[in-house]
PDB file of C-alpha atoms in Angstrom:
ATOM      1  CA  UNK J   1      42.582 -36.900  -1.011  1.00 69.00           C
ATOM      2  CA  UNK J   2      43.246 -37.047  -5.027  1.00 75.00           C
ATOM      3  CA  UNK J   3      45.939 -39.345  -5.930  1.00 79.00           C
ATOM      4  CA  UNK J   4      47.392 -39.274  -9.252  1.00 93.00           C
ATOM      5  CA  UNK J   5      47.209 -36.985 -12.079  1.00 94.00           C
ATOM      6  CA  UNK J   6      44.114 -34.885 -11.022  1.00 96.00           C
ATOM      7  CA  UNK J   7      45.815 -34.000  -7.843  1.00 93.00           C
ATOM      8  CA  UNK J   8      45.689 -30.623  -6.635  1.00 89.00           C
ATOM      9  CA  UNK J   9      43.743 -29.664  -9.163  1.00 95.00           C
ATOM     10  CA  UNK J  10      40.968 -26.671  -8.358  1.00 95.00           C
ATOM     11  CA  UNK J  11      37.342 -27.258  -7.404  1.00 97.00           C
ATOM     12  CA  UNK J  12      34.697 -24.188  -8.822  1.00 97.00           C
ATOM     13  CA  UNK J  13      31.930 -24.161  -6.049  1.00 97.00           C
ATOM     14  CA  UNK J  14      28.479 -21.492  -7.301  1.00 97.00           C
ATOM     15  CA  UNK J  15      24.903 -21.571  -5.669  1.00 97.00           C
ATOM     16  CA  UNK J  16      23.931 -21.793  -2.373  1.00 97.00           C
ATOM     17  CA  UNK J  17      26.855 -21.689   0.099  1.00 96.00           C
ATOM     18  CA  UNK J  18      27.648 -25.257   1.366  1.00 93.00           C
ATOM     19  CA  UNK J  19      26.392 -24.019   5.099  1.00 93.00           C
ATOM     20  CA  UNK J  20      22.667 -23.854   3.920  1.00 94.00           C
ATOM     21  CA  UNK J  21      22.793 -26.472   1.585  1.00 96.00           C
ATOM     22  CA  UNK J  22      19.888 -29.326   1.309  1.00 97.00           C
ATOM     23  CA  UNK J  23      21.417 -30.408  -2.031  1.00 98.00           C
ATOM     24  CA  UNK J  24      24.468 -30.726  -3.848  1.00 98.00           C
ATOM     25  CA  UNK J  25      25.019 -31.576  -7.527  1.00 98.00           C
ATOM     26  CA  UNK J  26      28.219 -32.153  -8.672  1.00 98.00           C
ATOM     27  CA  UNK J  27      29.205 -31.208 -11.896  1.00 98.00           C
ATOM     28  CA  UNK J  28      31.648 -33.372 -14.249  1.00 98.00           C
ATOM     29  CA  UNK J  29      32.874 -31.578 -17.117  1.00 98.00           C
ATOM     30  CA  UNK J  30      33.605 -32.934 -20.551  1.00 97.00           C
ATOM     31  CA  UNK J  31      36.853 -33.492 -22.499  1.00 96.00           C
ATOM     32  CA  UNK J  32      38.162 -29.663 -23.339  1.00 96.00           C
ATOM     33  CA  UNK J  33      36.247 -27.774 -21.019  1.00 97.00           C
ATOM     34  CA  UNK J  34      36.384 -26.594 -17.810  1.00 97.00           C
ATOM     35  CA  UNK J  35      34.698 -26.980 -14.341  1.00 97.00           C
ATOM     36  CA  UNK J  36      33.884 -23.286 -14.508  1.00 97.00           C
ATOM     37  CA  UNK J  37      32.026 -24.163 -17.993  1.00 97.00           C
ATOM     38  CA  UNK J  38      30.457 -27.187 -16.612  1.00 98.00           C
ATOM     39  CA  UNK J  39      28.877 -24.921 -13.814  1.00 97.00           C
ATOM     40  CA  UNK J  40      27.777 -22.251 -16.494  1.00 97.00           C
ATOM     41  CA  UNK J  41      26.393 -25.164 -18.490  1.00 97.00           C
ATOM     42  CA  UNK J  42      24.022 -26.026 -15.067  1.00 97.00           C
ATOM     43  CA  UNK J  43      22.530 -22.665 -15.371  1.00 97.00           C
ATOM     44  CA  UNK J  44      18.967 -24.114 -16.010  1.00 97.00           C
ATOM     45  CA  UNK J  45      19.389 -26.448 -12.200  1.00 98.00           C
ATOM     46  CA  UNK J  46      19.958 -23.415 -10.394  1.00 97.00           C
ATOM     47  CA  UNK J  47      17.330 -23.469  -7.707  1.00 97.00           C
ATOM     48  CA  UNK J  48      17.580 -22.069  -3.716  1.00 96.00           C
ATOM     49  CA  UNK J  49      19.313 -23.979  -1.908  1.00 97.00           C
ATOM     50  CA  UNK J  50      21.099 -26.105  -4.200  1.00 98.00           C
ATOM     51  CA  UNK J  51      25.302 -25.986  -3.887  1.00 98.00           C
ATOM     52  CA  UNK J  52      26.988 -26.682  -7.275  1.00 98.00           C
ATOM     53  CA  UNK J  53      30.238 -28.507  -6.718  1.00 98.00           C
ATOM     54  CA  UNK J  54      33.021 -29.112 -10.175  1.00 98.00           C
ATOM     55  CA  UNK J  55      36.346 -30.410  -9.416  1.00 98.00           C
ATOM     56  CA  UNK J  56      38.523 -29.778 -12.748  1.00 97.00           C
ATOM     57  CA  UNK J  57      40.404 -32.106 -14.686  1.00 98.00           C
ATOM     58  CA  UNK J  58      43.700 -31.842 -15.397  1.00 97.00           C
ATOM     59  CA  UNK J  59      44.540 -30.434 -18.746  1.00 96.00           C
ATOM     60  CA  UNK J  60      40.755 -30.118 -18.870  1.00 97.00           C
ATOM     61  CA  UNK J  61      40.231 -34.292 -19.729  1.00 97.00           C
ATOM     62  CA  UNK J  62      39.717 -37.088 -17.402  1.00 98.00           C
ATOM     63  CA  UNK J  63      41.293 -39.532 -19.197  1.00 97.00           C
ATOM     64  CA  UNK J  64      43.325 -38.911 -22.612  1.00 97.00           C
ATOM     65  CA  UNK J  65      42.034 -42.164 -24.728  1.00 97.00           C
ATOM     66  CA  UNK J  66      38.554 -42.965 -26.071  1.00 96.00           C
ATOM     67  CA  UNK J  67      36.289 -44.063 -22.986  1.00 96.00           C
ATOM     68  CA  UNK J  68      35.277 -47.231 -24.433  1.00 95.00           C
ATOM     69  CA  UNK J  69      39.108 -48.338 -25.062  1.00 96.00           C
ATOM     70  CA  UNK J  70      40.167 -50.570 -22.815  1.00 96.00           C
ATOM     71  CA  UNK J  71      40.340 -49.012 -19.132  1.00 96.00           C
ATOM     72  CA  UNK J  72      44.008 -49.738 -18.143  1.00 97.00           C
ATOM     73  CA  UNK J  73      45.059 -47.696 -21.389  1.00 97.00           C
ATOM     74  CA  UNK J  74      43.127 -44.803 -19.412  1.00 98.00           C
ATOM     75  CA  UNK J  75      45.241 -45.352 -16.200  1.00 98.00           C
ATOM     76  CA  UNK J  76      46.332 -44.161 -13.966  1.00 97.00           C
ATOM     77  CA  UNK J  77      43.705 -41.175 -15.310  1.00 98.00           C
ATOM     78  CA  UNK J  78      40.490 -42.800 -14.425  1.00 98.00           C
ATOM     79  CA  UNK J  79      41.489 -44.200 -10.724  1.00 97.00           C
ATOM     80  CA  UNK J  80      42.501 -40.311 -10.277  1.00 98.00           C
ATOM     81  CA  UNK J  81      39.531 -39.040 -11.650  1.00 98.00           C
ATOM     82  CA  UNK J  82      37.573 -41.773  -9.330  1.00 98.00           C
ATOM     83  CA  UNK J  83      39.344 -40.483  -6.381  1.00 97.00           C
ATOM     84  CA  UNK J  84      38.727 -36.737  -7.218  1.00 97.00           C
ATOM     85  CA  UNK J  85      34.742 -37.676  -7.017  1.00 98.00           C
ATOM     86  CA  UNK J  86      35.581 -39.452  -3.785  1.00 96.00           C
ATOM     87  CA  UNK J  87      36.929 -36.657  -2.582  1.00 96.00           C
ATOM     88  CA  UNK J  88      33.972 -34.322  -3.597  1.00 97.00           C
ATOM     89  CA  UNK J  89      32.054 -36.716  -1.939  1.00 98.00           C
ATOM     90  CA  UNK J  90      34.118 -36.619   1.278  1.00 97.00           C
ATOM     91  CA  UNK J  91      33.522 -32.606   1.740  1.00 96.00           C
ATOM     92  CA  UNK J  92      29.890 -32.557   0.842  1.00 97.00           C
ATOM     93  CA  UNK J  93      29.247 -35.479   3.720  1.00 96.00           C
ATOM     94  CA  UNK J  94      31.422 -33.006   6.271  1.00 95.00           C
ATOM     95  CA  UNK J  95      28.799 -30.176   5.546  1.00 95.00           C
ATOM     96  CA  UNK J  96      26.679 -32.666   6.798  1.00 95.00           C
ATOM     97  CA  UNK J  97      24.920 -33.830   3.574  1.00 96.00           C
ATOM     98  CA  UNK J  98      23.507 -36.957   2.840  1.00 97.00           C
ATOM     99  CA  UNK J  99      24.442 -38.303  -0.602  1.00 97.00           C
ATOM    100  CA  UNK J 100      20.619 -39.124  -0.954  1.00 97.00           C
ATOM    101  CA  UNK J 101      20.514 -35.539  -1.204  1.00 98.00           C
ATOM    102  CA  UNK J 102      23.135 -35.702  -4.254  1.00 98.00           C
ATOM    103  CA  UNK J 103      22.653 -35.719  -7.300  1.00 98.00           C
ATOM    104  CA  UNK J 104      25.957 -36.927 -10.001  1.00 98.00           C
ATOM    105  CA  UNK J 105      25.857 -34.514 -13.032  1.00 98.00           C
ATOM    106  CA  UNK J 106      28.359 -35.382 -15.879  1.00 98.00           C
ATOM    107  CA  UNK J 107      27.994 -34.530 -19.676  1.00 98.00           C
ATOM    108  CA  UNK J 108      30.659 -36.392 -22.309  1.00 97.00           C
ATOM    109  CA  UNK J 109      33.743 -37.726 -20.349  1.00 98.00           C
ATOM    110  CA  UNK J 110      32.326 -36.303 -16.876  1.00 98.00           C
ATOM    111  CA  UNK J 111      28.827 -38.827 -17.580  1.00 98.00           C
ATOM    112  CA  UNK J 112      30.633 -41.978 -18.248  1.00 98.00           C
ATOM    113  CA  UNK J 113      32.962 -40.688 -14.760  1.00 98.00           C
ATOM    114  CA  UNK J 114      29.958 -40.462 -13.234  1.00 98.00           C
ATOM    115  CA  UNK J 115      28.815 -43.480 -14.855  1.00 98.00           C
ATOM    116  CA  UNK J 116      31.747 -45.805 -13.945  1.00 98.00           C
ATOM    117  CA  UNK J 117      31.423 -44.273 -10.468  1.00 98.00           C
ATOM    118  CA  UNK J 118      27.890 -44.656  -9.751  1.00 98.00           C
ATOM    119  CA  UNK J 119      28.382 -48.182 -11.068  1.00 98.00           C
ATOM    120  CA  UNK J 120      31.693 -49.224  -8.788  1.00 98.00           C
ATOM    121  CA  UNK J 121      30.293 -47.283  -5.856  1.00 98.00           C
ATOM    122  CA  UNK J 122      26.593 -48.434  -5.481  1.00 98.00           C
ATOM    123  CA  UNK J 123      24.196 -46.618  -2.700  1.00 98.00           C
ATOM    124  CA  UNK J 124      21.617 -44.556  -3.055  1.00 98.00           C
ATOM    125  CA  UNK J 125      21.823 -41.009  -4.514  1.00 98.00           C
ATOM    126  CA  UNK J 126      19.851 -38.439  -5.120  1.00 98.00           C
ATOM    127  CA  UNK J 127      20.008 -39.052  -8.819  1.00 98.00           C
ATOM    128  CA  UNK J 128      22.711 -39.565 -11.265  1.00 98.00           C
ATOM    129  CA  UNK J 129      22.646 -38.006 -14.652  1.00 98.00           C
ATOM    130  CA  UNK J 130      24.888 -39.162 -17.258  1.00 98.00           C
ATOM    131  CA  UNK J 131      24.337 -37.492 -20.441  1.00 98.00           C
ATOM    132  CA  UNK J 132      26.431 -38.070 -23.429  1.00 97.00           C
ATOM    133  CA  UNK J 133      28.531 -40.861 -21.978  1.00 97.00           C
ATOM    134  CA  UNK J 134      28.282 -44.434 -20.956  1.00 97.00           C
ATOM    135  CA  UNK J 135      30.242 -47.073 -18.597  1.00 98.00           C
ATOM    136  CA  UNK J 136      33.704 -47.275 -19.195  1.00 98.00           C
ATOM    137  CA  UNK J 137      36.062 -49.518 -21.819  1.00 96.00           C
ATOM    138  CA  UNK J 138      36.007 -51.707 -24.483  1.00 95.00           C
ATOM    139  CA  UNK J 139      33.270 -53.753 -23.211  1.00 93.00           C
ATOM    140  CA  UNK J 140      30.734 -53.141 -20.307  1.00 94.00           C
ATOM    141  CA  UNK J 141      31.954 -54.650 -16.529  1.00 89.00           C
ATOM    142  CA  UNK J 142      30.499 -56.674 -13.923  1.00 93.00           C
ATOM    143  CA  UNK J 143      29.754 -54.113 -11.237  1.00 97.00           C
ATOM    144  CA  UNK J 144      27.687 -55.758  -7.683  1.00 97.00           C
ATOM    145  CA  UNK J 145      25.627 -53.721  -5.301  1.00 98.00           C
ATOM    146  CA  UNK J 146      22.668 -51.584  -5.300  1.00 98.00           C
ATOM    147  CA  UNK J 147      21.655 -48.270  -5.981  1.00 98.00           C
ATOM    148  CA  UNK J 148      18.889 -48.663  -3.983  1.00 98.00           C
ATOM    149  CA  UNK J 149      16.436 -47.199  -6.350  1.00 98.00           C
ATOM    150  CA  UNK J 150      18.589 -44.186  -7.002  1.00 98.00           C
ATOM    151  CA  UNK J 151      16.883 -42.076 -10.158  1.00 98.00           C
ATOM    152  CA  UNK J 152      19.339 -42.262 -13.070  1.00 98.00           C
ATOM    153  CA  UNK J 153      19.044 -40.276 -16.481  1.00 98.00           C
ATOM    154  CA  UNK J 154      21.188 -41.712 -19.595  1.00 98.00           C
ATOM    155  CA  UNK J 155      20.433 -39.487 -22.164  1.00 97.00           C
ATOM    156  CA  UNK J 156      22.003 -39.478 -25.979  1.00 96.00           C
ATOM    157  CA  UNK J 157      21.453 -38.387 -29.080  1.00 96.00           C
ATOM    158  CA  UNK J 158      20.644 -40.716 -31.966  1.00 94.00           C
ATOM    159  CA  UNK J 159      23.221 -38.528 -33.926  1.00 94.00           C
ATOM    160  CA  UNK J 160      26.116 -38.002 -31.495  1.00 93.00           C
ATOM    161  CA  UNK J 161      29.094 -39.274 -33.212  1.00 94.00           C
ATOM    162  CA  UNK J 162      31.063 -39.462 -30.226  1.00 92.00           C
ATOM    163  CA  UNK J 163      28.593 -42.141 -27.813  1.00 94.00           C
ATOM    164  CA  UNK J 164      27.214 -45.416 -29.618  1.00 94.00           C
ATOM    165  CA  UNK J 165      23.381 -45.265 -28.800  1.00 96.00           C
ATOM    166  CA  UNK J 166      24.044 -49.220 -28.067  1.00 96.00           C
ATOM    167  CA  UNK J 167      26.426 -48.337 -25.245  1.00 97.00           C
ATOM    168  CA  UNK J 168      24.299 -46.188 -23.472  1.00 97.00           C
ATOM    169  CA  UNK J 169      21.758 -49.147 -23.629  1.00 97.00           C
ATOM    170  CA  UNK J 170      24.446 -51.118 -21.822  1.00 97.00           C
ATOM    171  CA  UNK J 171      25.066 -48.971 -19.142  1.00 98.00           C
ATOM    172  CA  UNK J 172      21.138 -48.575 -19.022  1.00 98.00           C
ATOM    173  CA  UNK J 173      21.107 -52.592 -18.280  1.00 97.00           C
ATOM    174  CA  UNK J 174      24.118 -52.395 -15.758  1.00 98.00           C
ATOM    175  CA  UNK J 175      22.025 -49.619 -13.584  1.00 98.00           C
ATOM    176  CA  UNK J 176      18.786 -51.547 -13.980  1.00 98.00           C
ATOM    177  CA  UNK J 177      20.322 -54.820 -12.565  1.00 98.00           C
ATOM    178  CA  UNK J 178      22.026 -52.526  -9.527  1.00 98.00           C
ATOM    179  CA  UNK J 179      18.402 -51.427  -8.656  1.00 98.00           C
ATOM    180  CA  UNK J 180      18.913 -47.800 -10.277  1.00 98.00           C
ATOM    181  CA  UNK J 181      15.110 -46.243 -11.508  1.00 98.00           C
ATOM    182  CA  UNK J 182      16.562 -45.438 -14.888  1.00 98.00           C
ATOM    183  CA  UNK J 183      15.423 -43.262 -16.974  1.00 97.00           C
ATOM    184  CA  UNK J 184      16.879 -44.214 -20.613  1.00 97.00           C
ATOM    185  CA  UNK J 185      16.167 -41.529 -23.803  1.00 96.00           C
ATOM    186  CA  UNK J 186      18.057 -41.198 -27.160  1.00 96.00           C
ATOM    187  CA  UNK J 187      16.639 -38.194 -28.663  1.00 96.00           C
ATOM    188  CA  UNK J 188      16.120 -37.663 -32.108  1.00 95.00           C
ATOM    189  CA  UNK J 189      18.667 -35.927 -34.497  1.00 94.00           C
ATOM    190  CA  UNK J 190      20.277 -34.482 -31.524  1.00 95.00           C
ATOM    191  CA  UNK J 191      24.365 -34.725 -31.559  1.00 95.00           C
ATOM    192  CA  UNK J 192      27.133 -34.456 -28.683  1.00 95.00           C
ATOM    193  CA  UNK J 193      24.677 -31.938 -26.347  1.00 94.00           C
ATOM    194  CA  UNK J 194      22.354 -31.334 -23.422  1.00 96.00           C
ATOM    195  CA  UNK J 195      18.839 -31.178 -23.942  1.00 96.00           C
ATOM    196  CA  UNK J 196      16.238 -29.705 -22.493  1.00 97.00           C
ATOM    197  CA  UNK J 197      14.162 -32.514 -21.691  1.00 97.00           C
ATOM    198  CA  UNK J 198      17.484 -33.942 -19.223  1.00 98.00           C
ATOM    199  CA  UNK J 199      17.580 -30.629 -17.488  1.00 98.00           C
ATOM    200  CA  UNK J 200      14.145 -30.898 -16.804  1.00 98.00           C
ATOM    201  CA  UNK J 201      14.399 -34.320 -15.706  1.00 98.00           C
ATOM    202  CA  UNK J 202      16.909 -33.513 -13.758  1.00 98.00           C
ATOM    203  CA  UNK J 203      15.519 -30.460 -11.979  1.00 98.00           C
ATOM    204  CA  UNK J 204      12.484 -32.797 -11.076  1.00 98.00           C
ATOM    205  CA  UNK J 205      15.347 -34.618  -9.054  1.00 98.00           C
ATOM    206  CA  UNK J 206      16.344 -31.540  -7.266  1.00 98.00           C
ATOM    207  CA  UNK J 207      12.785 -30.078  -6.559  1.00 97.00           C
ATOM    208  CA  UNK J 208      11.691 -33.462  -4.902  1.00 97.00           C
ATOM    209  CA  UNK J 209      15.007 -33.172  -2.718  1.00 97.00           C
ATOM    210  CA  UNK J 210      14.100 -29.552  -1.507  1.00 96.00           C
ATOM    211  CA  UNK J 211      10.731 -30.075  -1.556  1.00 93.00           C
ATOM    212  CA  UNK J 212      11.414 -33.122   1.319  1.00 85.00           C
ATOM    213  CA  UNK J 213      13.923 -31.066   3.486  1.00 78.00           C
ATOM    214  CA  UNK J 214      11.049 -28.558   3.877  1.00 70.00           C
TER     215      UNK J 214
END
């Protein structure tokens, strides 16, 4: 259950229906948008068989400072926001998948949620793609566990003027040292967006899920 600020707030499902699942991706949304945009945005992962999961923030952010200022000037924003992924998390294991069959999707403020997530909550995934976003706060944390070589995507542009290349490095270390396969690309005079090249990265993920549960 969601504690805090992003309690009770809606969660968009699209795809498959969760009965005949055998994946899940769930989508973060940035700072402004929505978790209906965030699933319009996944247009280009939409594959059989693949459920599409985006809880909403409230007043469409997850946390109303800069993510890389210190965390506790983000609370109690990002333990809600934590605990609305937990939650997420919580339904998609009672329709009986397993989160190796999950992949964490987050653009902007959703990929350093899914970041800081991924990072506190180490296991393995299906993937987690965090594009456009880093770990959380004004310097990097010591996070323990593994991720059990868990694919991971951090993906930035070289001219985003909202993510520091250097921090997406960081978080590129952290995963690396928690046993994530990381996959780390700063594309060329690209700014705050998705590419092309992480969808397909990404939908590689999802193909090699179904292609298993066959």
């Amino acid at each position: 259950m969601t504690e805090g600020p992003h309690a009770d707030q809606p969660v968009v499902t699209a795809g498959a229906p969760a009965s005949v699942a055998d994946a899940v991706v769930v989508l973060l949304h940035g700072r402004g948008a929505t978790a209906q945009g965030v699933v319009n945005l996944a247009e280009p992962l939409y594959r059989h068989g693949v459920t599409f999961v985006a809880p909403e923030a409230a007043r469409s952010r997850w946390f109303p400072y800069s993510a890389f200022a210190p965390v506790e000037r983000n609370e109690p924003h990002v333990s809600s926001a934590l605990s609305a992924v937990d939650g997420v998390l919580d339904d998609v294991r009672e329709w009986g998948i397993p989160l190796t069959d999950v992949v964490l999707f987050g653009f902007s403020q959703g990929a350093c949620l899914a970041s800081e997530y991924a990072a506190r909550n180490p296991r393995e995934y299906g993937g987690v793609a965090a594009l456009s976003g880093g770990l959380l706060g004004e310097e990097v944390g010591d996070y323990d566990g593994s991720l059990a070589g868990t694919p991971v995507l951090l993906g930035v542009g070289d001219s985003d003027p909202e993510v520091p290349v250097a921090r997406v490095r960081e978080t590129a270390a952290v995963f690396c040292a928690l046993g994530g396969s990381v996959t780390e690309r700063a594309y060329e005079d690209v700014g705050h967006e998705v590419t092309d090249d992480e969808f397909a990265v990404v939908g590689s993920w999802l193909d090699d899920i179904l292609s298993d549960s066959d």
